[in-house]
Short mmCIF file of C-alpha atoms in Angstrom, two decimals:
data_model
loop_
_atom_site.label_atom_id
_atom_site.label_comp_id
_atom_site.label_asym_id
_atom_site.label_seq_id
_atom_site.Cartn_x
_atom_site.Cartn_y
_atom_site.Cartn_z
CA UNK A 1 46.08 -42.34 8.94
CA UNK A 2 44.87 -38.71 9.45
CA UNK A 3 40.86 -38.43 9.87
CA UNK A 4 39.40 -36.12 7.06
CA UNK A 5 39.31 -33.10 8.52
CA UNK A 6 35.04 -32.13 9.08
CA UNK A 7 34.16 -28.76 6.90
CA UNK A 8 33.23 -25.85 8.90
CA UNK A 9 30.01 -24.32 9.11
CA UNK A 10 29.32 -21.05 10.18
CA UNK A 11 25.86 -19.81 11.28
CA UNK A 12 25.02 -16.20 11.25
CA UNK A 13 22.37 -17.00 14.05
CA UNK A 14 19.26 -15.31 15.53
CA UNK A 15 17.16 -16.29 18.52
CA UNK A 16 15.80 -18.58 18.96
CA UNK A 17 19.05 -20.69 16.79
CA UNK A 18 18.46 -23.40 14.56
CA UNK A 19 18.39 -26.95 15.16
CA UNK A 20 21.34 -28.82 13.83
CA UNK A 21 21.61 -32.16 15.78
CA UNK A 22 21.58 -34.91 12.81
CA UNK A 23 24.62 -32.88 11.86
CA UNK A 24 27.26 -33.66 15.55
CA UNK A 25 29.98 -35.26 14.14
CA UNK A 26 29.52 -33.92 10.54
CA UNK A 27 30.13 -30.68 10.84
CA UNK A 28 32.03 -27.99 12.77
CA UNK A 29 29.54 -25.83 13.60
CA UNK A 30 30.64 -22.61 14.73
CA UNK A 31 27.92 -19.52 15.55
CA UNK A 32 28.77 -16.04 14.91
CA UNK A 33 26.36 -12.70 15.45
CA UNK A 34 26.82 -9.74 13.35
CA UNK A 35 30.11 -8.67 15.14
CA UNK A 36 32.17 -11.39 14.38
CA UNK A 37 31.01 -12.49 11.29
CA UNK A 38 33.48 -10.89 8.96
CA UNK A 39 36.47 -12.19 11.35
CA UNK A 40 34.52 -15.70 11.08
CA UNK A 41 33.99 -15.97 7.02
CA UNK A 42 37.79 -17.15 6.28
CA UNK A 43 37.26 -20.07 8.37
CA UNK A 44 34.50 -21.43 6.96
CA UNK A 45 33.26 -23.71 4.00
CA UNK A 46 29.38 -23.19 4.25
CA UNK A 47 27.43 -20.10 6.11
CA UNK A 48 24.01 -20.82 6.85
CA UNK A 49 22.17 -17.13 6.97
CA UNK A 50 19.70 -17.78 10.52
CA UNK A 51 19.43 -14.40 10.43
CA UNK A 52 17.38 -13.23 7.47
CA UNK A 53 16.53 -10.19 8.97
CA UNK A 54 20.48 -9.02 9.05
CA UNK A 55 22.30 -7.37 6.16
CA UNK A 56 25.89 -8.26 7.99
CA UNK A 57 26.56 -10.44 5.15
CA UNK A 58 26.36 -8.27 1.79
CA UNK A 59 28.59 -5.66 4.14
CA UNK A 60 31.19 -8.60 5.18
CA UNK A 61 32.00 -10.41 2.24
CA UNK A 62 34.51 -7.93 0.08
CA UNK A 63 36.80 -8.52 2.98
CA UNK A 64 40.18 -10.24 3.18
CA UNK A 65 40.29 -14.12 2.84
CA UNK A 66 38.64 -16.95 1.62
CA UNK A 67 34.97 -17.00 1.35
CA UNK A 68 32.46 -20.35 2.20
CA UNK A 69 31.70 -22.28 -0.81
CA UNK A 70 28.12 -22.19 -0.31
CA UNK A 71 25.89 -19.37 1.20
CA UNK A 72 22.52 -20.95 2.42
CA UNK A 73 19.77 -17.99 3.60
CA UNK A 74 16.77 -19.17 5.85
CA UNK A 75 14.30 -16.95 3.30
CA UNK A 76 13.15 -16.74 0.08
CA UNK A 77 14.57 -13.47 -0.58
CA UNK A 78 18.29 -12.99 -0.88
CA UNK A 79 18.64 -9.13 -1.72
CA UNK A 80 19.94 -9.08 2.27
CA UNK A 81 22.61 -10.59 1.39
CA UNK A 82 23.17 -10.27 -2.29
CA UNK A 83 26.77 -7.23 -3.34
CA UNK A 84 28.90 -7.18 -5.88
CA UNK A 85 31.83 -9.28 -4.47
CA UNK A 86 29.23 -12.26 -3.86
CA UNK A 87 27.36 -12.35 -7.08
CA UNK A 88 30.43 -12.68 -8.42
CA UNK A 89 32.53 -15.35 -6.66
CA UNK A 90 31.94 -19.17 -7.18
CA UNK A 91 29.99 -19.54 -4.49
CA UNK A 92 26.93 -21.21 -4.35
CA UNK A 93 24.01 -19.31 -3.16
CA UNK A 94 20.82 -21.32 -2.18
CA UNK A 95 17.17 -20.27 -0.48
CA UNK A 96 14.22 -21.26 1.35
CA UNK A 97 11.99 -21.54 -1.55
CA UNK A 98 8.98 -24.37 -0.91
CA UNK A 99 8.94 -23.39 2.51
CA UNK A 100 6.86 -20.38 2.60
CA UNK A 101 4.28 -20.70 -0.37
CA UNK A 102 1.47 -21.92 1.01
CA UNK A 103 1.41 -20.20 4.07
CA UNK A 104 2.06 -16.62 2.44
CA UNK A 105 -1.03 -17.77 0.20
CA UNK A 106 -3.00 -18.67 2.94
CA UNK A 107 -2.60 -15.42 4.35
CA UNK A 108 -3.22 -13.45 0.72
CA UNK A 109 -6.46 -15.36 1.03
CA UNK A 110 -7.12 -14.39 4.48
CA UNK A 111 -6.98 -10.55 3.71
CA UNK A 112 -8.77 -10.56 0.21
CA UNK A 113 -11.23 -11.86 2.67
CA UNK A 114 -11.36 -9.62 5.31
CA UNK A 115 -10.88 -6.62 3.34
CA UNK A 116 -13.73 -8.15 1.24
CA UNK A 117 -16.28 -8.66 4.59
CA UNK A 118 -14.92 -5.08 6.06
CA UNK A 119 -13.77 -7.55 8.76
CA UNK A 120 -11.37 -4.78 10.46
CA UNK A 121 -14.32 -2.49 10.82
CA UNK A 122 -16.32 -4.96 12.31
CA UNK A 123 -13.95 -5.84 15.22
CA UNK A 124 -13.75 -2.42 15.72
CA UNK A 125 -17.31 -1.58 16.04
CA UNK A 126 -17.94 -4.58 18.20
CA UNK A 127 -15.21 -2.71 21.03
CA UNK A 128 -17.00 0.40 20.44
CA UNK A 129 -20.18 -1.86 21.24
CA UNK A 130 -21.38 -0.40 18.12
CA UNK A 131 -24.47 -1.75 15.59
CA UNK A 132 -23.49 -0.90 12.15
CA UNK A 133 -25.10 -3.18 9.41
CA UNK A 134 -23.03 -3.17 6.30
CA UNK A 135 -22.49 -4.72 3.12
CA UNK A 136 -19.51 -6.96 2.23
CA UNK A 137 -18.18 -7.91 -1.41
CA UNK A 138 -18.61 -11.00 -2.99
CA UNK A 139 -15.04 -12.38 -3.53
CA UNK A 140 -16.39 -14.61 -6.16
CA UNK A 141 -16.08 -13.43 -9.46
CA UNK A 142 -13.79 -10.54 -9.43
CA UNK A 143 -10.11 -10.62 -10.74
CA UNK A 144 -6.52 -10.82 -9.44
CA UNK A 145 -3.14 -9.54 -10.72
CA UNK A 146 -0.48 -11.39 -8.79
CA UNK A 147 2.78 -9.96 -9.89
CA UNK A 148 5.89 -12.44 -9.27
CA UNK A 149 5.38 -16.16 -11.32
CA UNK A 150 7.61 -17.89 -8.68
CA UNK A 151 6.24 -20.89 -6.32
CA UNK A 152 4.55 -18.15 -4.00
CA UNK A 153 2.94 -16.42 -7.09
CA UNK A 154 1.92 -19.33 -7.95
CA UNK A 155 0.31 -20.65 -4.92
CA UNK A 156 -1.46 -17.64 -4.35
CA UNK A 157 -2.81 -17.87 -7.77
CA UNK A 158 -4.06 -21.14 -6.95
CA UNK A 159 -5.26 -20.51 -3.58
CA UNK A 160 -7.36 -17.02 -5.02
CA UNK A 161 -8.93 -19.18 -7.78
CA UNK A 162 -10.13 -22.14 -5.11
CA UNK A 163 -12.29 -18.85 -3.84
CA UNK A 164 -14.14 -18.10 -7.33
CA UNK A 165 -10.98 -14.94 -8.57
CA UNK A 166 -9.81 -15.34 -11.55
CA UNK A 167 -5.81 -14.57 -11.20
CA UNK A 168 -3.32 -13.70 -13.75
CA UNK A 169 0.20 -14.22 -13.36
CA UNK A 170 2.85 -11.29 -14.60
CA UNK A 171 6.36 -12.75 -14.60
CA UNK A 172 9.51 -11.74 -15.60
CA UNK A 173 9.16 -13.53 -19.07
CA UNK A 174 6.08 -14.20 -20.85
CA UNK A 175 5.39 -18.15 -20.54
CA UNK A 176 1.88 -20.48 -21.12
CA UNK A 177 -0.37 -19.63 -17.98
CA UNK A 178 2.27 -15.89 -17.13
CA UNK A 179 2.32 -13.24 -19.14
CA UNK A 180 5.26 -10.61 -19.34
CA UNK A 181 6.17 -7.12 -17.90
CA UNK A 182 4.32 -5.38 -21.03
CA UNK A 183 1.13 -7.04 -20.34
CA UNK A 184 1.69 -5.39 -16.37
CA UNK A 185 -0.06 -1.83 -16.77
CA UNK A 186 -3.10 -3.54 -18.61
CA UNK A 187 -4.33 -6.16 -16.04
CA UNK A 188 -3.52 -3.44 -13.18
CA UNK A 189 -6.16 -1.49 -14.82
CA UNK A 190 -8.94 -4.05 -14.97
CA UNK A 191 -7.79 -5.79 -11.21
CA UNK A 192 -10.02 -5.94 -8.28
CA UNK A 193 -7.05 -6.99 -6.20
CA UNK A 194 -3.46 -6.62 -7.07
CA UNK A 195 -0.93 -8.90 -5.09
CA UNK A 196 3.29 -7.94 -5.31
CA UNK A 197 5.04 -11.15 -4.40
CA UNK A 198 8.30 -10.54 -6.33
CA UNK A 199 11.73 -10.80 -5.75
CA UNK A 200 13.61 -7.39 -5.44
CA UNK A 201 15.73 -6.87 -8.21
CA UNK A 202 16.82 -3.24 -10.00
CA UNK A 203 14.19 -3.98 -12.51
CA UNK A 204 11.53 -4.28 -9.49
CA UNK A 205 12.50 -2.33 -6.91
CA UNK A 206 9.79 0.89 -6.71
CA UNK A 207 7.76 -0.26 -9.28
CA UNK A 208 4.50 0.04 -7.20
CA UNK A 209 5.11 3.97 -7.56
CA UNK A 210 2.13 6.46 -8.05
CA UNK A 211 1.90 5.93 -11.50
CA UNK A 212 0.65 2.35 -11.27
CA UNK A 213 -1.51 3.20 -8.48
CA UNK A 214 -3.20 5.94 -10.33
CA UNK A 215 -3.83 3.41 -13.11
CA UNK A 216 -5.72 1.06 -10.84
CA UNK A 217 -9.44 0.36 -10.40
CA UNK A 218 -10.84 3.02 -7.43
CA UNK A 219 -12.36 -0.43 -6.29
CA UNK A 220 -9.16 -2.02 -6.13
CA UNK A 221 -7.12 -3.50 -3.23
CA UNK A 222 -3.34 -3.82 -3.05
CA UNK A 223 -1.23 -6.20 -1.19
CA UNK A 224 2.47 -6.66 -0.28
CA UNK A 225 3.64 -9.77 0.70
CA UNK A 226 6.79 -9.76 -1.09
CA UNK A 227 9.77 -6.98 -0.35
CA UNK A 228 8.94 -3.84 1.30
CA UNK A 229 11.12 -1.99 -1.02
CA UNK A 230 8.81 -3.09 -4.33
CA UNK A 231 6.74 0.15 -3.36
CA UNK A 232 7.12 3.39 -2.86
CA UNK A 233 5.40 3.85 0.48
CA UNK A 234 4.77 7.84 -0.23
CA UNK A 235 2.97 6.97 -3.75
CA UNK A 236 0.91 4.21 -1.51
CA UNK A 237 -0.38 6.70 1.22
CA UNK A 238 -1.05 9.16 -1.23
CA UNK A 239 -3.09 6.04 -3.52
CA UNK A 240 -4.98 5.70 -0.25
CA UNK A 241 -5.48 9.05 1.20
CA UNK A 242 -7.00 10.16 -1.81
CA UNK A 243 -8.77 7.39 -2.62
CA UNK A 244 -7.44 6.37 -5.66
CA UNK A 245 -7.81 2.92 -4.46
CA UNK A 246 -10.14 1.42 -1.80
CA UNK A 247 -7.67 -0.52 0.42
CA UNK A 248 -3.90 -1.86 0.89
CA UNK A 249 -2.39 -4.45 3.43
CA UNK A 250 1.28 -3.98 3.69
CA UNK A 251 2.95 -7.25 5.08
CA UNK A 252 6.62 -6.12 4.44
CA UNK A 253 8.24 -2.68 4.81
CA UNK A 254 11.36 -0.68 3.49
CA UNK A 255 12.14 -0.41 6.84
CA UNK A 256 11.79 -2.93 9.31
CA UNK A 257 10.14 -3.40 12.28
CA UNK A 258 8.34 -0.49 11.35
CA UNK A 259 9.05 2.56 13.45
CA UNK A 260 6.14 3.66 15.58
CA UNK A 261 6.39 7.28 14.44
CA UNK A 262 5.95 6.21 10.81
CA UNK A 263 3.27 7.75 9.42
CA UNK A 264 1.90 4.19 7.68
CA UNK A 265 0.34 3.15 10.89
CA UNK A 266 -2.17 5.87 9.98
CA UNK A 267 -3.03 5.36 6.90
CA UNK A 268 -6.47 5.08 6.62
CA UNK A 269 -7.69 2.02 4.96
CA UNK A 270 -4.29 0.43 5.18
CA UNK A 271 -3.23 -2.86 7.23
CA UNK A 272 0.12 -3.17 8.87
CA UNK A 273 1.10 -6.30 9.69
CA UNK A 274 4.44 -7.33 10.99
CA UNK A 275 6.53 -9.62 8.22
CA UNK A 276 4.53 -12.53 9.37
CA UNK A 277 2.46 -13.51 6.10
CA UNK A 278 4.77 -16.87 5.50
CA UNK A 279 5.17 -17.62 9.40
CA UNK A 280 3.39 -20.46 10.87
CA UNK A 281 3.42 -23.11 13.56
CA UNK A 282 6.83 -25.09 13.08
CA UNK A 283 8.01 -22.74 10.30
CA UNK A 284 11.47 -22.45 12.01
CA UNK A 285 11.63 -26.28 12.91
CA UNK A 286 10.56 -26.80 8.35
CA UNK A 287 13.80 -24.33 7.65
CA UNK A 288 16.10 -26.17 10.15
CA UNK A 289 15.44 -29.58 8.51
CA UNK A 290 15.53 -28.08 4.45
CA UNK A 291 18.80 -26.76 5.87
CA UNK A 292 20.23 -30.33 7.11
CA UNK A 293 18.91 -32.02 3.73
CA UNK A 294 20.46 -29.55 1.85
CA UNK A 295 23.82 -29.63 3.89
CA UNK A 296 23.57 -33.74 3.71
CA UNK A 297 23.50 -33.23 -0.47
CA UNK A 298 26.07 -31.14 -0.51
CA UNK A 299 28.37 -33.37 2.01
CA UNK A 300 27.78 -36.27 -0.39
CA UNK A 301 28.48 -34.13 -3.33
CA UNK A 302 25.57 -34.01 -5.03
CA UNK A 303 23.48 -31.33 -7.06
CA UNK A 304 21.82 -28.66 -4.36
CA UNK A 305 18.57 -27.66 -5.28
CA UNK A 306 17.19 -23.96 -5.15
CA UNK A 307 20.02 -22.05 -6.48
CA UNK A 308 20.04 -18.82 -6.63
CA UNK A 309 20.88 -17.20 -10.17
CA UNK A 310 22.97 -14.87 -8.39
CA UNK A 311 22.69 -12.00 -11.53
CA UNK A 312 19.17 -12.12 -11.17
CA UNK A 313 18.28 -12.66 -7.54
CA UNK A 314 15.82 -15.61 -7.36
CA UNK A 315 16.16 -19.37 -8.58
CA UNK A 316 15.06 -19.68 -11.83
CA UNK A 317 13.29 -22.81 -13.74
CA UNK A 318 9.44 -21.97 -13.30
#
């Protein structure tokens, strides 16, 4: 009798590569970088996307051939990877989702803090060696906007109202505890901080532009921590150069890294930081083993979990 022939997994992999052991002898794994992938797709059942960061995918899948059954991406976002062709074949498209929501909300936290406690200041007075007595906000008791009702929304919600804020939710549709896109321009208006941790879709991308930042409090603070391309960048230096608004952390970028000549590393009252907001300890090691659970469900033909409506670019349910 023939042996069932083991389905082929491709990984589109980055450094350092994920770990796959519980799956020898389950799976032909076969690694690919950018360069080979679209030579590689035909062969294989499932892709895992390693590398997030690459847009190799949405520019190799029109090609000639079958396509894997089931696309896997080691992210929450999947606009990397998302064209035409994929949205819509049959394949299954899943994400990280659960993996990164409390440590992006951690990290909201962290900067509503320090930008609260002029804590960048501070570290740079004490190089200068300088004594410069200030006064810090009281987080307590001011409001959030935290645009995108998804787990990460959500934890950040929860993690801003531990600290005394009182957050509002905007989703995509209006729902008890999130209100809708028409409710948007209102709470921007009466926000002390205003969080974007969305998905990029068309009906997101650029919609932190300069009329929404006109519209905010001059007290207010604005944070990025979900796709660079949610806001125009221009409208944001402007925002902040002319002190429309008091202060912005950027976490994510239209273009990343971030070139050093881009004139965002000089905003003033702005902080850069590089993509690193859901990042922790072990956070490669967590993606590696959702990946193997997911791959074990799928080998044993039952449901996945956190798949992607491919027409609107996020999992939906919540």
């Amino acid at each position: 009798m023939t042996a069932p022939t083991m389905p082929t997994l491709l990984v589109l992999d980055a450094d350092p590569p994920p770990r796959l052991g519980r799956l020898t002898g389950r799976a032909r794994i076969v690694h690919t970088d950018e360069a080979g992938l679209a030579a590689r797709l035909p062969e294989a059942d499932v892709l895992l996307v390693w590398d997030f960061t690459s847009h190799a995918v949405r520019e190799a899948w029109p090609g000639e051939g079958p396509r894997p059954r089931w696309v896997h991406t080691a992210s929450a976002g999947v606009d990397h990877l998302m064209c035409p062709a994929l949205a819509a074949s049959g394949t299954v498209v899943t994400n990280a989702r659960g993996v990164f929501d409390q440590p992006i909300a951690e990290y909201v936290a962290a900067l509503v803090l320090a930008m609260a406690k002029d804590l960048p200041r501070t570290w740079e007075y004490q190089r200068q060696r300088e004594w410069r007595h200030r006064e810090g906000l009281r987080v307590a008791g001011t409001r959030a906007c935290v645009v995108g009702s998804g787990p990460i929304g959500r934890a950040i919600a929860r993690t801003l109202k531990a600290l005394g804020v009182t957050p509002a939710l905007v989703g995509r549709t209006p729902r008890t505890g999130v209100h809708g896109p028409a409710d948007l321009d209102r709470l921007l208006a009466r926000a002390d901080w205003v969080v974007a941790a969305a998905p990029l879709t068309d009906a997101t991308r650029g919609m932190f532009d300069a009329r929404r930042f006109g519209m905010m409090q001059p007290s207010a603070r604005f944070i990025n921590v979900g796709r660079g391309a949610l806001v125009d960048e221009d409208a944001l230096a402007e925002a902040l150069s002319k002190r429309w608004i008091a202060g912005a952390a950027l976490d994510v970028f239209t273009h990343e890294p971030l070139p050093p000549g881009s004139p965002l590393w000089r905003v003033p009252g702005l902080l850069v930081s590089p993509h690193m907001s859901g990042d922790t300890v072990g956070w490669r090691d967590e993606l590696g083993a959702q990946f193997v659970e997911l791959y074990e469900r799928w080998a044993a033909g039952r449901p996945l979990v956190n798949v992607v409506d491919k027409s609107r670019g996020y999992v939906p349910g919540h």
